[in-house]
Amino acid sequence: MTDRIHLSTEQARGLIEKYGSPLYVYDEGILRRRCREVRALSAYPCFRVNYSAKANTNIELLKIIRTEGLQVDAMSPGEILAEEAAGFAPEEIFFVPNNVSLEEMRFAADRGIMVSVDSLSQLEQYGGSGLPRRIAFRLNPGIGAGHGAKVITGGKSKFGIERNQVGRVREIAARFGLRIVGINQHIGSLFLKDEDYLAAAEVLFETARKFPELEFVDLGGGLGVPYRNEPRLDMEALGARLSGLITDFTGAYPRENIGVVVEPGRYITAECGVLLGTVHSVKENYGETYVGTDIGFNVLMRPVLYDSWHDIRFFSSPEGGGDLRKITVTGNICESGDILARDRELPLPRPGDIIGVENAGAYGYSMTSNYNSRLRPAEVLIDRAGGDRLIRRRDTYAELLRPPAP
Ligand code: LLP
């Protein structure tokens, strides 16, 4: 079962009236629960959780995550700036980009942020620069996991340095006087069974033994949440097995207090978010029932990009609950592929009803766009006392029509 925000029809309608439609809504209590659960995975004193901010970079959410004792990774200078704005110190940020310019590596390194390189090519470029000599690299352990080919990164993919090239990392580091102080990996996004993650962790630990100067190893993210009523990832079992591996590794590693990091994004923010929108039309076309809403793929891209399933509910007044019908829920973008959910058995809503899309807190807002010259939506936080507060305003037309030059 997923952990979900409970909104009444009245509340959902009230939020849309106050902040506009569509609208991302987040629940602080659920967010904090997820942070605590991941932190509890291991009792090893140097165990750390880096929240992978690409899942959701809202600065107010980042601030909450920071108060829960998590650190962060970053993929770009923009994410670094958001994290700094949320109060993260340089040593709490880990820059793990791929295929970036030396300028971007400098952007991070000049601020005192640890950089990881994703290829031998980037290691050489970094080595030849005057940047700090402490560096990390991303291993590709040859094992992948995830909800689809587009997000599996371990094994055959553009990511990381493959195992049999690790010797060359040492050579290049020696040539440039670099100190390899960290090894990180990420095998892919969204697994609900932990075997591959743990197998890959063993590969990472084995590789780490060949680098005596490490300050940390980072096992990556990918921890999944159920989108479709699947059984939850068993965090207790994962924690127990992970802790066993950590004890074996750290007990034999020559340097004391080596950090062991996990880097989840989705697990932290997915369930705390619901995306609200409005039904604008209901029609029959060639035997299919289309429910047209303002949630196009500019607002939530996952269903179109990955064929991802998100549970949907309608807030109807008076309360719906009519007979279930097979319906296709679409957005307002001018592409026939703009489909949020196909052939769902749901009660038929009416124009004016509110639609809620579940598990929208991760890779929702962070993947929005202005396609069709639409404004990206606002974001609202429901705090632990039940109050609501705007945490990002909707785009404005002035921003959309900004002049070509300052
Ligand atoms: N670390 C690195 C280096 C990553 O590239 C990622 C995700 C993570 C950590 C966090 O992965 P997570 O715990 O969130 O699975 N847009 C896709 C997911 C792309 C994930 C990209 N990298 C989706 O909506 O399913």
Coordinates of C-alpha atoms and ligand atoms in Angstrom, one line a residue:
M1 CA 0.0 0.0 0.0
T2 CA 1.1 3.5 -0.6
D3 CA 1.1 6.3 1.9
R4 CA -1.3 8.9 0.6
I5 CA -2.6 12.4 1.3
H6 CA -6.2 12.3 2.4
L7 CA -8.1 15.2 1.0
S8 CA -11.9 15.6 1.1
T9 CA -13.7 16.9 -2.0
E10 CA -14.2 20.1 -0.2
Q11 CA -10.5 20.5 0.6
A12 CA -9.4 19.6 -2.9
R13 CA -11.9 22.1 -4.3
G14 CA -10.8 24.8 -1.8
L15 CA -7.1 24.3 -2.8
I16 CA -7.9 24.7 -6.5
E17 CA -10.1 27.8 -5.8
K18 CA -7.3 29.4 -3.8
Y19 CA -4.2 28.5 -5.8
G20 CA -5.5 27.7 -9.3
S21 CA -5.5 24.5 -11.5
P22 CA -3.5 22.4 -12.0
L23 CA -1.7 22.3 -8.7
Y24 CA 0.9 20.2 -7.0
V25 CA 0.1 19.6 -3.3
Y26 CA 2.6 18.0 -0.8
D27 CA 2.1 16.7 2.7
E28 CA 4.9 17.5 5.2
G29 CA 4.1 14.6 7.5
I30 CA 4.5 12.0 4.7
L31 CA 7.7 13.6 3.5
R32 CA 9.2 13.5 7.0
R33 CA 8.1 9.9 7.5
R34 CA 9.9 8.8 4.3
C35 CA 13.1 10.7 5.3
R36 CA 13.2 8.9 8.7
E37 CA 12.5 5.5 7.3
V38 CA 15.5 5.8 4.9
R39 CA 17.8 7.2 7.7
A40 CA 16.8 4.1 9.8
L41 CA 18.1 1.7 7.1
S42 CA 21.4 1.3 8.9
A43 CA 22.7 2.0 12.4
Y44 CA 26.3 2.3 11.1
P45 CA 27.5 5.6 12.6
C46 CA 28.9 6.9 9.2
F47 CA 25.8 5.9 7.3
R48 CA 24.3 8.9 5.3
V49 CA 21.3 9.5 3.1
N50 CA 21.8 11.9 0.2
Y51 CA 18.4 12.9 -1.2
S52 CA 18.6 12.9 -5.0
A53 CA 17.1 16.3 -5.6
K54 CA 16.2 15.7 -9.3
A55 CA 13.1 14.0 -8.1
N56 CA 11.8 17.3 -6.7
T57 CA 13.9 20.5 -6.2
N58 CA 11.3 22.6 -4.5
I59 CA 13.4 24.7 -2.0
E60 CA 10.8 24.5 0.8
L61 CA 10.8 20.7 0.5
L62 CA 14.6 20.7 0.5
K63 CA 14.5 22.7 3.7
I64 CA 12.3 20.1 5.4
I65 CA 14.5 17.3 4.1
R66 CA 17.6 19.1 5.5
T67 CA 16.0 19.3 8.9
E68 CA 15.5 15.6 8.8
G69 CA 19.3 15.2 8.6
L70 CA 19.6 14.2 5.0
Q71 CA 22.3 15.5 2.6
V72 CA 21.8 15.9 -1.1
D73 CA 23.2 15.0 -4.5
A74 CA 23.1 17.4 -7.5
M75 CA 23.1 16.9 -11.3
S76 CA 23.6 20.5 -12.4
P77 CA 24.6 23.9 -11.2
G78 CA 20.9 24.8 -11.0
E79 CA 20.3 22.0 -8.5
I80 CA 23.4 23.2 -6.5
L81 CA 21.9 26.7 -6.3
A82 CA 18.5 25.4 -5.2
E83 CA 20.3 23.3 -2.5
E84 CA 22.4 26.2 -1.3
A85 CA 19.2 28.3 -1.2
A86 CA 17.7 25.6 1.1
G87 CA 20.7 25.9 3.5
F88 CA 22.9 22.9 2.5
A89 CA 26.6 23.5 3.1
P90 CA 29.1 22.6 0.4
E91 CA 30.2 19.5 2.2
E92 CA 26.6 18.3 2.3
I93 CA 26.3 18.4 -1.5
F94 CA 27.7 15.8 -3.8
F95 CA 27.9 16.7 -7.5
V96 CA 27.2 13.6 -9.6
P97 CA 26.7 14.8 -13.2
N98 CA 27.4 13.1 -16.5
N99 CA 28.9 14.6 -19.6
V100 CA 29.4 18.1 -18.2
S101 CA 31.8 20.8 -19.2
L102 CA 34.9 21.6 -17.1
E103 CA 33.2 24.9 -16.2
E104 CA 30.4 23.0 -14.5
M105 CA 32.9 20.9 -12.6
R106 CA 34.7 24.1 -11.6
F107 CA 31.4 25.7 -10.6
A108 CA 31.0 22.9 -8.0
A109 CA 34.6 22.5 -7.0
D110 CA 35.2 26.2 -6.5
R111 CA 32.4 26.2 -3.9
G112 CA 34.0 23.3 -2.1
I113 CA 31.6 20.7 -3.4
M114 CA 32.8 17.1 -4.0
V115 CA 32.7 16.2 -7.7
S116 CA 32.2 12.7 -9.2
V117 CA 33.3 12.0 -12.7
D118 CA 31.4 9.6 -14.9
S119 CA 34.0 8.6 -17.5
L120 CA 37.8 8.2 -17.9
S121 CA 37.5 11.1 -20.4
Q122 CA 36.1 13.4 -17.8
L123 CA 38.6 12.2 -15.2
E124 CA 41.4 13.2 -17.6
Q125 CA 39.9 16.6 -18.2
Y126 CA 39.5 17.1 -14.4
G127 CA 43.0 15.9 -13.8
G128 CA 44.5 18.4 -16.3
S129 CA 42.7 21.3 -14.6
G130 CA 43.9 23.1 -11.5
L131 CA 40.8 21.9 -9.6
P132 CA 41.2 20.3 -6.1
R133 CA 42.9 16.9 -6.1
R134 CA 40.2 15.1 -4.1
I135 CA 37.7 13.4 -6.5
A136 CA 35.2 10.6 -6.8
F137 CA 34.2 8.5 -9.7
R138 CA 31.0 6.7 -10.8
L139 CA 31.3 3.0 -11.1
N140 CA 29.0 1.1 -13.5
P141 CA 28.8 -2.3 -11.7
G142 CA 27.3 -4.1 -14.6
I143 CA 24.0 -4.8 -12.8
G144 CA 20.9 -2.7 -13.5
A145 CA 17.4 -2.4 -12.1
G146 CA 14.4 -0.2 -12.7
H147 CA 10.9 0.4 -14.1
G148 CA 12.0 0.4 -17.7
A149 CA 14.9 0.6 -20.2
K150 CA 14.9 4.4 -20.0
V151 CA 15.9 4.5 -16.4
I152 CA 18.1 1.4 -15.9
T153 CA 21.6 2.7 -15.6
G154 CA 23.7 -0.2 -14.5
G155 CA 25.1 -2.5 -17.2
K156 CA 24.9 -1.4 -20.9
S157 CA 24.2 2.3 -20.6
K158 CA 25.9 5.7 -21.0
F159 CA 26.6 5.8 -17.2
G160 CA 29.7 5.3 -15.2
I161 CA 33.0 3.5 -15.7
E162 CA 32.8 -0.2 -16.3
R163 CA 34.4 -2.6 -13.9
N164 CA 37.2 -3.7 -16.2
Q165 CA 38.3 -0.1 -16.7
V166 CA 38.8 0.6 -13.0
G167 CA 42.5 -0.1 -13.3
R168 CA 42.7 2.9 -15.7
V169 CA 41.1 5.1 -13.1
R170 CA 44.1 4.4 -10.8
E171 CA 46.5 5.1 -13.6
I172 CA 45.0 8.4 -14.6
A173 CA 44.7 9.5 -11.0
A174 CA 48.3 8.7 -10.4
R175 CA 49.4 10.5 -13.5
F176 CA 47.6 13.7 -12.4
G177 CA 48.2 13.4 -8.7
L178 CA 44.5 13.0 -8.0
R179 CA 43.2 11.3 -4.8
I180 CA 40.3 9.1 -5.3
V181 CA 38.3 9.6 -2.1
G182 CA 34.8 8.4 -3.2
I183 CA 33.2 5.8 -5.4
N184 CA 29.5 6.1 -6.3
Q185 CA 27.0 4.2 -8.4
H186 CA 23.4 4.2 -9.3
I187 CA 21.9 1.1 -11.0
G188 CA 18.6 2.5 -12.0
S189 CA 15.3 3.9 -10.8
L190 CA 12.4 2.1 -9.1
F191 CA 12.9 -1.4 -7.8
L192 CA 10.6 -3.0 -5.3
K193 CA 12.8 -6.1 -4.7
D194 CA 16.3 -5.5 -3.3
E195 CA 18.4 -8.3 -4.8
D196 CA 20.0 -6.4 -7.6
Y197 CA 20.7 -3.4 -5.4
L198 CA 22.4 -5.6 -2.8
A199 CA 24.3 -7.5 -5.5
A200 CA 25.5 -4.3 -7.0
A201 CA 26.5 -3.0 -3.5
E202 CA 28.7 -6.1 -3.2
V203 CA 30.4 -5.2 -6.4
L204 CA 31.0 -1.6 -5.2
F205 CA 32.4 -2.8 -1.9
E206 CA 34.7 -5.2 -3.7
T207 CA 35.9 -2.4 -6.0
A208 CA 36.3 0.0 -3.0
R209 CA 38.8 -2.4 -1.4
K210 CA 41.2 -1.6 -4.2
F211 CA 41.2 2.1 -3.3
P212 CA 42.7 2.6 0.2
E213 CA 42.2 6.3 0.5
L214 CA 38.4 6.4 0.3
E215 CA 36.4 8.7 2.5
F216 CA 33.0 7.4 1.3
V217 CA 31.2 5.0 -1.0
D218 CA 27.7 5.8 -2.4
L219 CA 25.4 2.9 -3.4
G220 CA 23.0 5.1 -5.3
G221 CA 19.2 5.4 -5.2
G222 CA 16.4 3.6 -7.0
L223 CA 14.3 2.5 -4.0
G224 CA 10.8 2.2 -5.4
V225 CA 7.3 3.0 -4.1
P226 CA 4.2 1.1 -5.2
Y227 CA 2.2 3.0 -7.8
R228 CA -0.3 0.3 -8.4
N229 CA -0.9 -1.4 -5.1
E230 CA 2.1 -3.6 -5.4
P231 CA 3.7 -4.8 -2.1
R232 CA 6.0 -2.1 -0.6
L233 CA 9.8 -2.5 -0.8
D234 CA 10.6 -4.3 2.5
M235 CA 12.7 -1.6 4.1
E236 CA 13.4 -3.7 7.2
A237 CA 14.8 -6.6 5.2
L238 CA 16.8 -4.2 3.0
G239 CA 18.1 -2.5 6.1
A240 CA 19.1 -5.8 7.7
R241 CA 20.9 -7.1 4.7
L242 CA 22.5 -3.8 3.9
S243 CA 23.8 -3.4 7.4
G244 CA 25.3 -6.8 7.2
L245 CA 27.2 -5.9 4.0
I246 CA 28.3 -2.6 5.6
T247 CA 29.6 -4.3 8.7
D248 CA 31.7 -6.7 6.6
F249 CA 33.0 -4.0 4.4
T250 CA 33.8 -1.4 7.0
G251 CA 35.3 -3.9 9.4
A252 CA 38.0 -4.9 6.9
Y253 CA 38.5 -1.5 5.2
P254 CA 41.9 0.0 6.1
R255 CA 40.5 3.5 6.8
E256 CA 38.3 4.1 9.8
N257 CA 35.0 5.9 9.6
I258 CA 34.5 5.5 5.9
G259 CA 31.1 7.0 4.9
V260 CA 28.5 4.7 3.4
V261 CA 25.8 6.6 1.5
V262 CA 22.5 5.8 -0.2
E263 CA 21.0 8.3 -2.6
P264 CA 17.2 7.9 -3.0
G265 CA 15.1 10.5 -4.8
R266 CA 11.7 9.0 -5.5
Y267 CA 11.4 7.2 -2.2
I268 CA 11.6 10.4 -0.3
T269 CA 9.2 12.6 -2.3
A270 CA 6.9 10.4 -4.5
E271 CA 4.2 9.6 -2.0
C272 CA 3.9 13.0 -0.3
G273 CA 2.6 14.6 -3.5
V274 CA -0.8 14.6 -5.3
L275 CA -1.4 16.5 -8.5
L276 CA -4.8 18.2 -8.6
G277 CA -6.5 19.3 -11.8
T278 CA -9.8 20.0 -13.3
V279 CA -12.1 18.0 -15.6
H280 CA -13.1 20.2 -18.6
S281 CA -14.9 17.9 -20.9
V282 CA -16.3 14.4 -21.2
K283 CA -17.0 12.9 -24.6
E284 CA -17.5 9.8 -26.7
N285 CA -15.3 9.4 -29.7
Y286 CA -15.3 6.3 -31.9
G287 CA -16.5 4.1 -29.0
E288 CA -14.1 5.5 -26.4
T289 CA -15.0 7.7 -23.4
Y290 CA -12.5 10.6 -23.1
V291 CA -12.3 12.6 -19.9
G292 CA -10.4 15.9 -20.8
T293 CA -8.5 17.6 -18.1
D294 CA -5.9 20.3 -17.7
I295 CA -3.2 17.8 -16.7
G296 CA -1.3 17.6 -20.0
F297 CA 2.1 16.0 -20.3
N298 CA 3.7 19.4 -19.8
V299 CA 2.4 19.1 -16.2
L300 CA 3.1 15.3 -15.6
M301 CA 5.3 13.7 -18.1
R302 CA 5.7 10.2 -16.7
P303 CA 2.7 8.5 -18.3
V304 CA 3.7 9.6 -21.7
L305 CA 7.4 9.2 -21.4
Y306 CA 7.5 5.8 -19.6
D307 CA 3.9 4.5 -19.9
S308 CA 3.9 4.9 -16.1
W309 CA 0.8 4.2 -14.1
H310 CA -0.5 6.8 -11.6
D311 CA -3.7 6.1 -9.7
I312 CA -6.4 8.6 -10.3
R313 CA -9.4 9.7 -8.3
F314 CA -12.1 12.2 -9.0
F315 CA -13.4 14.6 -6.4
S316 CA -17.0 15.1 -7.4
S317 CA -19.7 17.1 -5.7
P318 CA -22.1 15.9 -4.8
E319 CA -19.9 12.9 -4.1
G320 CA -19.6 10.8 -7.2
G321 CA -19.3 7.0 -6.8
G322 CA -21.4 6.3 -9.8
D323 CA -21.0 3.1 -11.8
L324 CA -17.5 2.3 -13.0
R325 CA -16.9 3.0 -16.6
K326 CA -13.9 2.3 -18.9
I327 CA -12.5 5.8 -19.5
T328 CA -9.4 7.4 -21.0
V329 CA -8.1 10.4 -19.2
T330 CA -6.3 13.0 -21.3
G331 CA -4.7 16.4 -21.0
N332 CA -5.0 19.6 -23.0
I333 CA -1.9 19.4 -25.1
C334 CA -2.4 19.1 -28.9
E335 CA -1.0 15.7 -29.3
S336 CA -3.0 12.5 -29.5
G337 CA -0.4 10.9 -27.2
D338 CA -1.3 13.3 -24.4
I339 CA -2.9 10.5 -22.3
L340 CA -2.7 10.4 -18.6
A341 CA -4.4 7.0 -18.2
R342 CA -5.9 4.7 -20.8
D343 CA -8.9 2.4 -20.2
R344 CA -9.3 2.9 -16.5
E345 CA -12.3 1.6 -14.6
L346 CA -13.5 4.7 -12.8
P347 CA -16.7 6.5 -12.0
L348 CA -17.5 8.9 -14.8
P349 CA -16.8 12.5 -13.7
R350 CA -18.5 15.7 -14.8
P351 CA -17.0 18.9 -16.2
G352 CA -15.9 21.0 -13.2
D353 CA -15.0 18.0 -11.0
I354 CA -11.5 17.9 -9.6
I355 CA -9.0 15.1 -10.6
G356 CA -6.3 13.9 -8.3
V357 CA -3.2 12.1 -9.6
E358 CA -1.4 10.1 -6.9
N359 CA 2.3 9.6 -6.2
A360 CA 3.1 12.8 -8.0
G361 CA 5.7 14.2 -5.6
A362 CA 8.7 12.7 -7.5
Y363 CA 9.6 13.4 -11.1
G364 CA 6.4 15.4 -11.4
Y365 CA 7.0 19.1 -11.1
S366 CA 10.7 18.6 -11.8
M367 CA 9.9 17.3 -15.3
T368 CA 7.3 20.0 -16.2
S369 CA 7.7 22.2 -19.2
N370 CA 6.1 25.2 -21.0
Y371 CA 5.1 23.1 -24.0
N372 CA 2.1 24.7 -25.9
S373 CA 3.1 27.9 -24.1
R374 CA 1.4 26.7 -20.9
L375 CA 2.4 28.0 -17.5
R376 CA 3.9 25.5 -15.1
P377 CA 1.7 25.0 -12.1
A378 CA 2.0 26.3 -8.5
E379 CA 3.1 24.1 -5.6
V380 CA 1.5 24.0 -2.2
L381 CA 2.6 22.5 1.1
I382 CA 0.2 21.1 3.7
D383 CA 2.0 21.4 7.0
R384 CA 1.7 19.1 10.0
A385 CA -1.1 21.2 11.5
G386 CA -3.1 20.9 8.3
G387 CA -2.5 24.4 7.1
D388 CA -1.7 25.1 3.4
R389 CA 1.0 27.4 2.1
L390 CA 2.2 28.4 -1.4
I391 CA 5.7 27.1 -1.9
R392 CA 6.1 28.0 -5.5
R393 CA 3.9 30.3 -7.5
R394 CA 2.6 29.5 -11.0
D395 CA 4.6 30.8 -13.9
T396 CA 3.5 34.1 -15.2
Y397 CA 2.9 35.2 -18.8
A398 CA 5.6 37.8 -18.3
E399 CA 8.1 35.0 -17.6
L400 CA 6.9 33.2 -20.7
L401 CA 7.2 36.2 -22.9
R402 CA 10.5 37.5 -21.5
P403 CA 12.4 39.7 -23.9
P404 CA 15.2 38.0 -26.0
A405 CA 17.9 40.0 -24.3
P406 CA 18.2 41.9 -21.0
Ligands
LLP1 N1 21.5 9.0 -8.1 C1 21.7 9.2 -9.4 C2 23.0 9.3 -9.9 C3 20.6 9.2 -10.3 O1 20.8 9.4 -11.6 C4 19.3 9.0 -9.8 C5 18.1 9.1 -10.7 C6 19.1 8.9 -8.4 C7 20.2 8.8 -7.6 C8 17.8 8.7 -7.7 O2 17.0 7.7 -8.2 P1 15.6 7.4 -7.5 O3 15.9 7.0 -6.1 O4 14.8 8.6 -7.6 O5 15.1 6.2 -8.3 N2 12.4 10.4 -14.4 C9 12.3 9.0 -14.0 C10 13.4 8.6 -13.0 C11 14.8 9.0 -13.5 C12 15.8 8.8 -12.5 C13 17.1 9.4 -12.9 N3 18.2 9.2 -11.9 C14 10.9 8.6 -13.6 O6 10.1 9.5 -13.5 O7 10.6 7.5 -13.3

